Amino acid sequence: MNKIAIQIEGLNVELGGQEILSDIHMHIDDGEIAFIIGPNGGGKTTLVKTIMGLVAGKSGSIKIFGRKNTSSQVAKTIAYVPQYTTIDRTFPITVSEVLEMTYKNTKPSQILSALKEMEMQDFADRKISGLSGGEFQRVLISRALLNKPKILILDEPTNNLDAKTQERLFQLVKRLNKKLHLTIIVITHDISIISSVAQRVICINRKLECSGVPHEIITPEVLKKVYGVPLAEYTHEHGISGKHSKEEKHE
Amino acid sequence: MNDLINIISQPFMQRAILGGLIVASMCAVTGVFVTLRKESFISEAIAHASLAGVAIAFLIAAQPLWIAVIVGVLTSLGITFVQKRSNISADAVIGIFLTVVFAFGVLILNLLPGYRPELTSYLFGSILSVTQNDIWTSIVFLVPVLGIVAVLYRPMLFAAFDPEYAQVRGIKVGLFDYLTRIMAAIVVVLSIKLVGIVLVTALIVIPASCAKLFAAKFSQMIPLSLLFAIISIIVGLFASYFLNVPSGSTIVLTAGALFAVFGTIRAAWAHTRE
């Protein structure tokens, strides 16, 4: 039987008096790549923020490797890669400095090793303002790897990335999963990449709509249930992309 | 040359230069974090609020700088608290505090009997207004401000650069929000003798922005910001003396000129590389 990385029982979350998540029961196995999908405002990001203790649940329990999600347990086990668009990339800071600030007394060899995992070692002295979206995303994943986490959470990592860059990113993510036995959770709108990467798909729309292996979940019927519109009508405006159509933004 | 030596030998100028160097180092250090956090407008609110502190000090015959520091710190704490506990946007909260506390200061000043000539120096800065007491007060605050940044540089930078992940990594981001703003309040208030309430924000924002134009890495930001702050203050002080105008205007105009010149050079250099 697989070890469970994250176990959630009866989770309810309210923000500003509004119910965001209702009675969530789910688990993610150790070493699994799990994708969380669902419409905008469905509570995907709130769910991972609650797992990390950034948002307080109203009721229910969250366990990470069998222990309550206290701040020390989260800091010890989870690494989080936020949407890179939330970070000010105009600031004059180098790739090495981004990694250095994360931990006290980080050694240059640790930084280089983390950058190597994402094939970014040649960019160590470059300013982040000169990186493309895909390169910066890889820097953030390198940073997340510094403390040798057991769980890696990626929040919409493919936003504004073109198909080629997305594919390269997920090749590296799959390699990390195998090499480091990392449990990886990906929040995404992009269903086109799920089948080739995910081992589990979790659909959230205020409540748990479905959870299972990709071929069971990525069907027109299930997706219509989750998003409320037929697959053919999915567009980016609905918050979902069924094909690679976005262009990487270079600065 | 003799003129210059003559000016520097004047005690008031020595106090202004020493006070200026202390203020420059605090502004350089704090300004880098304030601009990284995009909180320049907060220093404007603190500066305006400090007028209430000056007015209260006049009313109770206390040291204006100390009372202004207290009012400035309380204002920064108030802004941060309301911002965190309400759904009102940050700019609106700052706008409310800026105007209300400033209005309170204006009200008290109008209730005071007689004319207060020193008020002009608080509004626009004056090289003549820096006293020995002000220097000691600045030194008392300089040590903890630089000490805090030296000790907490890494988590402060992390909390400013990527607050969400910093929180996941166990850094008390909320605490750093308060700490940075308290430091900004202290620095802003201590700078008003030289630059004045109306113009003090420039000393926080412009040196750090000039530094941003040239820094190849973040570790260069504070030294470069310090360099630009010192040049602005020293050149501005001498210009104030020779032109017989408030030091606030000459310091800020010097800083503005540096930004315009180096900004143009940087833009031209970037253009040639494209």
Short mmCIF file of C-alpha atoms in Angstrom, two decimals, chain B residues 20-113:
data_model
loop_
_atom_site.label_atom_id
_atom_site.label_comp_id
_atom_site.label_asym_id
_atom_site.label_seq_id
_atom_site.Cartn_x
_atom_site.Cartn_y
_atom_site.Cartn_z
CA GLY B 20 22.73 64.58 6.34
CA LEU B 21 25.15 61.66 6.29
CA ILE B 22 23.19 59.89 9.03
CA VAL B 23 19.92 60.50 7.22
CA ALA B 24 21.47 59.39 3.90
CA SER B 25 22.53 56.04 5.34
CA MET B 26 19.12 55.40 6.87
CA CYS B 27 17.25 56.50 3.74
CA ALA B 28 19.47 54.37 1.50
CA VAL B 29 18.91 51.22 3.54
CA THR B 30 15.20 51.73 4.16
CA GLY B 31 14.44 53.14 0.71
CA VAL B 32 15.63 49.95 -0.99
CA PHE B 33 13.08 47.86 0.93
CA VAL B 34 10.30 50.47 0.69
CA THR B 35 10.65 50.66 -3.10
CA LEU B 36 10.98 46.88 -3.45
CA ARG B 37 7.70 46.56 -1.55
CA LYS B 38 6.14 49.34 -3.68
CA GLU B 39 5.26 51.32 -0.56
CA SER B 40 6.59 54.77 -1.44
CA PHE B 41 3.19 56.32 -0.81
CA ILE B 42 3.37 55.19 2.83
CA SER B 43 6.38 57.43 3.46
CA GLU B 44 4.32 60.33 2.11
CA ALA B 45 1.56 59.55 4.63
CA ILE B 46 4.05 59.25 7.50
CA ALA B 47 5.71 62.55 6.53
CA HIS B 48 2.39 64.39 6.49
CA ALA B 49 1.31 62.75 9.73
CA SER B 50 4.50 63.92 11.40
CA LEU B 51 3.18 67.47 11.13
CA ALA B 52 0.70 66.49 13.84
CA GLY B 53 3.64 65.34 15.95
CA VAL B 54 5.41 68.67 15.47
CA ALA B 55 2.19 70.53 16.34
CA ILE B 56 1.64 68.46 19.51
CA ALA B 57 5.26 69.11 20.50
CA PHE B 58 4.69 72.86 20.09
CA LEU B 59 1.54 72.56 22.20
CA ILE B 60 3.17 70.70 25.08
CA ALA B 61 6.60 72.32 24.67
CA ALA B 62 8.35 68.99 23.99
CA GLN B 63 11.11 67.93 21.56
CA PRO B 64 9.36 68.00 18.14
CA LEU B 65 11.45 65.22 16.61
CA TRP B 66 10.63 62.72 19.37
CA ILE B 67 6.90 63.43 19.28
CA ALA B 68 6.95 63.36 15.47
CA VAL B 69 8.68 59.95 15.56
CA ILE B 70 5.96 58.64 17.91
CA VAL B 71 3.15 60.00 15.70
CA GLY B 72 4.90 58.72 12.55
CA VAL B 73 5.34 55.22 13.99
CA LEU B 74 1.73 55.14 15.25
CA THR B 75 0.51 56.23 11.83
CA SER B 76 2.52 53.51 10.06
CA LEU B 77 1.24 50.91 12.54
CA GLY B 78 -2.33 52.18 12.08
CA ILE B 79 -2.10 51.96 8.29
CA THR B 80 -0.69 48.43 8.45
CA PHE B 81 -3.26 47.26 11.00
CA VAL B 82 -6.28 48.63 9.10
CA GLN B 83 -4.91 47.31 5.81
CA LYS B 84 -4.57 43.81 7.25
CA ARG B 85 -7.91 43.80 9.06
CA SER B 86 -10.21 45.38 6.47
CA ASN B 87 -11.14 44.94 2.84
CA ILE B 88 -10.21 48.54 2.01
CA SER B 89 -7.47 48.85 -0.58
CA ALA B 90 -3.98 49.86 0.54
CA ASP B 91 -3.95 53.18 -1.32
CA ALA B 92 -7.30 54.16 0.20
CA VAL B 93 -6.13 53.33 3.74
CA ILE B 94 -2.96 55.37 3.24
CA GLY B 95 -4.96 58.24 1.75
CA ILE B 96 -7.29 58.24 4.77
CA PHE B 97 -4.45 58.28 7.33
CA LEU B 98 -2.44 60.87 5.40
CA THR B 99 -5.25 63.40 5.22
CA VAL B 100 -6.86 62.81 8.63
CA VAL B 101 -3.65 62.94 10.69
CA PHE B 102 -2.37 65.90 8.63
CA ALA B 103 -5.68 67.70 9.19
CA PHE B 104 -5.32 67.06 12.93
CA GLY B 105 -1.87 68.68 12.78
CA VAL B 106 -3.22 71.71 10.92
CA LEU B 107 -6.01 72.04 13.51
CA ILE B 108 -3.58 72.01 16.44
CA LEU B 109 -1.24 74.48 14.74
CA ASN B 110 -4.15 76.89 14.24
CA LEU B 111 -5.09 76.60 17.90
CA LEU B 112 -1.58 77.58 18.99
CA PRO B 113 -1.11 81.23 19.92
#
